Short mmCIF file of C-alpha atoms in Angstrom, two decimals:
data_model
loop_
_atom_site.label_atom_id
_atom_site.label_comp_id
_atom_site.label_asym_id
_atom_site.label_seq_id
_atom_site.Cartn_x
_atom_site.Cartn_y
_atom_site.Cartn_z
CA UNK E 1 150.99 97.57 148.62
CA UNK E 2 149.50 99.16 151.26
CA UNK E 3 145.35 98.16 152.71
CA UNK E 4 143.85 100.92 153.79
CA UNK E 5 141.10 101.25 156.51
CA UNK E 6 138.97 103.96 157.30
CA UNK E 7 138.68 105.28 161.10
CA UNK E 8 137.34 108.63 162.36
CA UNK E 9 137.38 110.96 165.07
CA UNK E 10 133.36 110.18 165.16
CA UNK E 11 133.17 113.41 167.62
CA UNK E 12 132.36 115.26 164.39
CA UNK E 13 129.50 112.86 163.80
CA UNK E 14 128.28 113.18 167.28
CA UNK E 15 128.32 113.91 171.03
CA UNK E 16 127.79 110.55 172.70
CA UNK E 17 129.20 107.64 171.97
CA UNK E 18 126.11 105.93 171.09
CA UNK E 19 126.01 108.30 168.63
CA UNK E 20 129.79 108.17 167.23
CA UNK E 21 128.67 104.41 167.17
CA UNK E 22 125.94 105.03 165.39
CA UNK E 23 128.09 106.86 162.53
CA UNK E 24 130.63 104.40 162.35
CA UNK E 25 128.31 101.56 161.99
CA UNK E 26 126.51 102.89 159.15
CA UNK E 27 129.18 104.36 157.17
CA UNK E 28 130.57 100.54 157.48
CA UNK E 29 133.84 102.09 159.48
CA UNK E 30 135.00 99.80 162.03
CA UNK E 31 137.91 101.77 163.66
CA UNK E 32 137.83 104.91 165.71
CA UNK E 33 139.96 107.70 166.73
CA UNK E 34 138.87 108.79 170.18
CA UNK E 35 139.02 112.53 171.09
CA UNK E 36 136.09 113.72 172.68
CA UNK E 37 133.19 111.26 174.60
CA UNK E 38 129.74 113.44 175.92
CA UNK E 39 132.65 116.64 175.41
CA UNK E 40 134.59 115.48 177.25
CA UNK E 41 138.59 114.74 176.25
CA UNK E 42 139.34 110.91 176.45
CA UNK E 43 142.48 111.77 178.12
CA UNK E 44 140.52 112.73 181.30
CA UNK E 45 138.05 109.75 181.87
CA UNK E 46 138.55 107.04 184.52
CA UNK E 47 139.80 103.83 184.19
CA UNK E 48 136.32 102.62 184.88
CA UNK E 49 134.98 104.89 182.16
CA UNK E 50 137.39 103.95 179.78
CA UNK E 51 137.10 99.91 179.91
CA UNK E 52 133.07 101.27 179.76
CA UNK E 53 133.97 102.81 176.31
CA UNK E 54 135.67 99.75 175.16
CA UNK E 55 133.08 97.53 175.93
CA UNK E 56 130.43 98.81 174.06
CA UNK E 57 133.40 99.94 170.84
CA UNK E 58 133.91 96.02 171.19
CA UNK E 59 130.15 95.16 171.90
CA UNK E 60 129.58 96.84 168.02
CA UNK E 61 132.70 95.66 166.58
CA UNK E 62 135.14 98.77 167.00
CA UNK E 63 138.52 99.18 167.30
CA UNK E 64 140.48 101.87 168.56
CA UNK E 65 142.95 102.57 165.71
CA UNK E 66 145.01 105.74 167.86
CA UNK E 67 143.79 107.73 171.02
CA UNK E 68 143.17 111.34 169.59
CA UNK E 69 145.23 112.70 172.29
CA UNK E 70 145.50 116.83 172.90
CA UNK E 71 149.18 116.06 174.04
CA UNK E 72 151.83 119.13 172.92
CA UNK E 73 148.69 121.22 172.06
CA UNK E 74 150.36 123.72 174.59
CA UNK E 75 152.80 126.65 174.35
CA UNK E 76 156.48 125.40 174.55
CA UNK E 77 156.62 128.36 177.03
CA UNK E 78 154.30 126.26 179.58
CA UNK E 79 156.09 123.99 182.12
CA UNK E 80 156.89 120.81 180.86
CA UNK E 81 157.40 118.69 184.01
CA UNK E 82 153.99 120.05 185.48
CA UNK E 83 152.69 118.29 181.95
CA UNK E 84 154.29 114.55 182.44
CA UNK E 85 151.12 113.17 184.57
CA UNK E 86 148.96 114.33 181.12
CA UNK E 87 151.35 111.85 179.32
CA UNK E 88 151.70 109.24 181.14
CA UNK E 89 147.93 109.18 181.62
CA UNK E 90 147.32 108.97 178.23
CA UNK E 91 150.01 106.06 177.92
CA UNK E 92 147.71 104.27 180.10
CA UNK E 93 144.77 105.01 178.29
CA UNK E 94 146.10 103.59 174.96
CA UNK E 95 146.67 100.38 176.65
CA UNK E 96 143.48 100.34 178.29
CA UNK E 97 141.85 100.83 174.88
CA UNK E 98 144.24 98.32 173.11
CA UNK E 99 145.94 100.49 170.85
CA UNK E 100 149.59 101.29 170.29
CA UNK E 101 149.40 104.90 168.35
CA UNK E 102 149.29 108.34 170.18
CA UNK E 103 148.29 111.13 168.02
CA UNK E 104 150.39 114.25 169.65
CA UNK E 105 151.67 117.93 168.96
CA UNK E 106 155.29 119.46 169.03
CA UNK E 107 154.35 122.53 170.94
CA UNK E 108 152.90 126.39 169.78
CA UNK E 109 155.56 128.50 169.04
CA UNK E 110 156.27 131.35 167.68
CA UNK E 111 156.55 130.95 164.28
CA UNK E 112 159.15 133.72 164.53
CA UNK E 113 160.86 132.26 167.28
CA UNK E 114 161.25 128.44 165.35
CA UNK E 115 164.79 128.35 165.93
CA UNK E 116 164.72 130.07 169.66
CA UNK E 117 162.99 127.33 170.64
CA UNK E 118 163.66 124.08 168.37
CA UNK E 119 166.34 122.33 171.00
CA UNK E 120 163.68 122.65 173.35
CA UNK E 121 161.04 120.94 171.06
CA UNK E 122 163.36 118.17 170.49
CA UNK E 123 164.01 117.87 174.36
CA UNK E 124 160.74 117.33 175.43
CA UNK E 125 159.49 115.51 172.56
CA UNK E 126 162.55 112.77 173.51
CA UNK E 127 160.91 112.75 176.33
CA UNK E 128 157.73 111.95 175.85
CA UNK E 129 158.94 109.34 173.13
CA UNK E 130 160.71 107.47 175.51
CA UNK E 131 157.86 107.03 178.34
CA UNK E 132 155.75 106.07 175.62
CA UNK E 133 158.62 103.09 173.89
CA UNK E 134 158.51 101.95 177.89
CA UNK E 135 155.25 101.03 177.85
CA UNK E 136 154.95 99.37 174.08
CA UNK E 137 153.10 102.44 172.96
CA UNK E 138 154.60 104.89 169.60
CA UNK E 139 153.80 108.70 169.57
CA UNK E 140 152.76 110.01 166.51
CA UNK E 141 153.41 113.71 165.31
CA UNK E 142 150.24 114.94 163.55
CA UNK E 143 151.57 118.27 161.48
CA UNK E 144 149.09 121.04 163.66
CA UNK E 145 148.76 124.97 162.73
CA UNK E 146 151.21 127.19 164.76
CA UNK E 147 153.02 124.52 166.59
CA UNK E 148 157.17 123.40 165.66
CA UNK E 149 155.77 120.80 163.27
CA UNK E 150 153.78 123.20 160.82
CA UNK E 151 155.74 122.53 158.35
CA UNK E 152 157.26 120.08 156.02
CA UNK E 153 161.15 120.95 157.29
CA UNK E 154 159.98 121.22 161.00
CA UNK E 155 158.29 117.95 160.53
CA UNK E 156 161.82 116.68 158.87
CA UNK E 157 163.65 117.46 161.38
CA UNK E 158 161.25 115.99 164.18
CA UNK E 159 160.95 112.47 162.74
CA UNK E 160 164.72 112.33 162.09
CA UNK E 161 166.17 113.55 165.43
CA UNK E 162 163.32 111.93 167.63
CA UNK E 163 163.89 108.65 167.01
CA UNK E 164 160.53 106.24 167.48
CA UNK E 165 158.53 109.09 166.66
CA UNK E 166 155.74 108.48 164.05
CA UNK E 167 154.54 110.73 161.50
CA UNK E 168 150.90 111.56 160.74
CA UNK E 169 150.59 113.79 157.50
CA UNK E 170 146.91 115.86 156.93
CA UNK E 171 147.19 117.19 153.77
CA UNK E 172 144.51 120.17 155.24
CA UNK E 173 146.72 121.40 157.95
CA UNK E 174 149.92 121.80 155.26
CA UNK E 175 147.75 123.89 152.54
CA UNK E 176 146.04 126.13 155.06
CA UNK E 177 149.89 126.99 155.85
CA UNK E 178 150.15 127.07 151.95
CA UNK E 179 152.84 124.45 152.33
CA UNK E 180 153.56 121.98 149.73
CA UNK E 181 151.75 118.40 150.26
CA UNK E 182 154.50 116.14 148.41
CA UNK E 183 157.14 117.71 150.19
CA UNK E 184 154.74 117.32 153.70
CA UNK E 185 154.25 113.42 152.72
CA UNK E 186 157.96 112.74 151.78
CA UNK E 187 158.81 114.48 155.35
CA UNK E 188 156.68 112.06 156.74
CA UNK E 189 157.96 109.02 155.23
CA UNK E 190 160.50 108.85 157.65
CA UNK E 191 158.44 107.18 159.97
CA UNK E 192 155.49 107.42 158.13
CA UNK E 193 152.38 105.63 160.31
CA UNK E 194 148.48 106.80 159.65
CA UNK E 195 146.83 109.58 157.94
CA UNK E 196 144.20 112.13 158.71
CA UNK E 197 141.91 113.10 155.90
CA UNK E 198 140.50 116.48 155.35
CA UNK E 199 141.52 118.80 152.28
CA UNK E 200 141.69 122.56 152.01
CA UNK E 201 142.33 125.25 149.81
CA UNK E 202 144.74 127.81 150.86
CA UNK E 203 143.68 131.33 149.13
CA UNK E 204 140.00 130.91 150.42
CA UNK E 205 141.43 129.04 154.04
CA UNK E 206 138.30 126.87 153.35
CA UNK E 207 138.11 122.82 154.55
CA UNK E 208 136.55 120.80 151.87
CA UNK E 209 135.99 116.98 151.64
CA UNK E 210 138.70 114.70 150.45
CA UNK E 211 139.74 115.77 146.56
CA UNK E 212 138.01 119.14 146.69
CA UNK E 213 140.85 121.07 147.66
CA UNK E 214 144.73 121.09 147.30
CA UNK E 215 145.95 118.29 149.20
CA UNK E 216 146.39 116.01 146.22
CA UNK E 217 145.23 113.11 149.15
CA UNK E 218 145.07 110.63 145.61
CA UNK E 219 148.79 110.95 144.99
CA UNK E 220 149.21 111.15 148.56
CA UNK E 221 148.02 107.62 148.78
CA UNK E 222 149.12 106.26 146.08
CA UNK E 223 153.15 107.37 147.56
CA UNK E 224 152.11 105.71 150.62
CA UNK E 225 150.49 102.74 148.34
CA UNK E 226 154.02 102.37 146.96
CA UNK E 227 155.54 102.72 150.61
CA UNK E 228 154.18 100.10 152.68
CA UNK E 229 152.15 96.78 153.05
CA UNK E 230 150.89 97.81 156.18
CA UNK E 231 147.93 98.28 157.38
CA UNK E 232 146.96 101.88 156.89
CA UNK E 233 144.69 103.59 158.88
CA UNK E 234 142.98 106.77 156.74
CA UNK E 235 141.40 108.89 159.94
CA UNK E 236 138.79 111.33 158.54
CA UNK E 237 138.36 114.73 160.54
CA UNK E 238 135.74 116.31 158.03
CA UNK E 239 135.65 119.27 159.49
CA UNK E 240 133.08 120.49 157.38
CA UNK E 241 130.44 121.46 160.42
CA UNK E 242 130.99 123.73 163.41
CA UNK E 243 130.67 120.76 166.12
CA UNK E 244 131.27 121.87 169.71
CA UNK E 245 133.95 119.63 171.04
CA UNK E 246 136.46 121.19 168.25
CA UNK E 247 135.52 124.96 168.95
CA UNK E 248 136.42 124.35 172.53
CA UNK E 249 140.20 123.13 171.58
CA UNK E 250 140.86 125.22 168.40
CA UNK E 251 139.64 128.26 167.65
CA UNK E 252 139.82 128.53 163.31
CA UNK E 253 136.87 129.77 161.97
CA UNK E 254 135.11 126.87 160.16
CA UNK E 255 134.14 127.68 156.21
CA UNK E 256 133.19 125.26 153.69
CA UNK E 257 131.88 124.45 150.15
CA UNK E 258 129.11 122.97 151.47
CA UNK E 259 126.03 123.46 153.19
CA UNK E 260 125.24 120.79 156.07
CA UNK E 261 122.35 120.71 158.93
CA UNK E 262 124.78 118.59 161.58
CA UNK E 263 127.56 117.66 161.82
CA UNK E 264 125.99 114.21 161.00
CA UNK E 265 125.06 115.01 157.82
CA UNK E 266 128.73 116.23 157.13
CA UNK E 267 130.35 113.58 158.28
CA UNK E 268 128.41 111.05 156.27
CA UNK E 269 129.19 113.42 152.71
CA UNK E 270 132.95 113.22 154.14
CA UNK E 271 133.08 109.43 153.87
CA UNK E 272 131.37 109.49 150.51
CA UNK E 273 134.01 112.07 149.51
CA UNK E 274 136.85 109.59 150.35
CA UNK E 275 135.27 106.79 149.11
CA UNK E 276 134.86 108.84 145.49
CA UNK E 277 138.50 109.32 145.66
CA UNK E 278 139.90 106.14 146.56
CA UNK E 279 137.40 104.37 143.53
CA UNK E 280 139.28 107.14 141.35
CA UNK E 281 142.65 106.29 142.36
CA UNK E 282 141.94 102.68 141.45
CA UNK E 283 141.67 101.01 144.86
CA UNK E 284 138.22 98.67 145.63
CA UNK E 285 136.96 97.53 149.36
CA UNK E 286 136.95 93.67 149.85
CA UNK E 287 134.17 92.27 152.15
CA UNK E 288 136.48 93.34 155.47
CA UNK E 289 135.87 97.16 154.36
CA UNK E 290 139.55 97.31 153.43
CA UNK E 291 140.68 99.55 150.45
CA UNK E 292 143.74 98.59 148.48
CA UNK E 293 144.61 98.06 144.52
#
């Protein structure tokens, strides 16, 4: 059976990372998923800056579960050599922050033009897989809006022709595309590593909290209960609050169910959300804050 932990992209809880900090700590989450630091990408600070961050994630008794990494969040029509510093700069910044796990993209493309440019995908994302195996550090495929991995058989056929490429499944990002969650999570499976939580429902392309919407999450986890005894990390991205640093790299209109003065304030009713669920579903927390049956 599987023990789940909780991590975040606290960048929806805050700016700073006093403040992220500050969210984690009393929402008792003790993992993190780094994307954006004072709005700023974590992919572009120093290696001074970066063993900064880690000090004071350490100093408060944070890990770094995966870098939150805007890697393949690019046309495939850009030039992919120009784009190899980006990677291998983010391989070092995984290390730096003692993590293994890279959350990436497969590229926006066309969604009629799948086939045009799927060889291509593959290519690159081979690629990029094998500077990151070099270096003791796994890619994982989070299943984005408009890029080759939108779906569950794009997905499929990334994890099983890129081989050491892990899977991320976000049950949101499948029902805003009014794809089908069980067939997203079995896609998945084939190299199944982490999750990202947020839920949606499709005909009102609204982002609720976990087990508002479609995503079945519960019997999401429970098929990855039944899957692994690994540590599993569950990486809420509430979504529920127009916060800066994510208008600046996606531009989806934000609509919920719910009615929030910060994007503090969300993210603490996001965890609660989860936390409903999981007690639901029949898993407890022991005294390390991890969730299994």
């Amino acid at each position: 059976m599987a023990r789940f932990a909780f991590s975040a992209f606290a960048d929806e809880a805050g700016v700073s990372l006093d403040e992220q900090i500050a969210a984690l700590l009393a929402n008792g989450i003790h993992y993190i998923e780094p994307r954006n630091i004072g709005g700023k990408s974590i992919v572009d600070f120093s290696d001074e800056e970066i063993l900064e961050i880690k000090a004071k994630l350490d100093a408060n008794g944070i890990k770094v579960g995966s870098v939150g990494s805007p890697i393949g969040k690019y046309p495939i029509t850009d030039d992919f050599d120009a784009y190899i510093p980006k990677v291998k700069r983010a391989i070092e910044i995984a290390k730096l922050l003692g993590t293994k796990y890279i959350r990436i993209f497969s590229f926006f493309v066309k969604q009629e033009e799948l086939s045009t440019y799927r060889d291509e995908v593959i290519r690159r994302m081979k690629a990029m897989v094998a500077l990151a195996e070099a270096e003791g550090v796994v890619l994982c495929h989070e299943n984005e809006s408009k890029i080759y991995g939108q779906m569950p058989a794009e997905v499929r056929d990334v994890l099983t022709n890129v081989p050491g490429l892990g899977g991320i499944f976000d049950a949101a990002n499948y029902r805003m595309n009014n794809a089908d969650t069980m067939e997203g999570i079995g896609a998945t499976l084939i190299n199944f590593r982490y999750l990202h939580i947020k839920d949606a429902i499709y005909d009102r392309q609204t982002i609720v909290p976990a087990g508002e919407g479609e995503g079945r999450i519960g019997d999401v986890l429970d098929i990855v209960n039944g899957h692994t005894d690994d540590l599993v990390y569950l990486t809420l991205e509430p979504h529920l609050h127009a916060f800066l640093a994510y208008k600046q790299i996606d531009d989806h209109e934000l609509k919920g169910m719910h009615s929030f003065e910060n994007g503090r304030d969300a993210f603490d009713f996001a965890v609660k959300a989860l936390e409903k669920l999981l007690t639901e579903h029949g898993y407890g927390k022991d005294e390390n804050g991890i969730w299994k049956k």
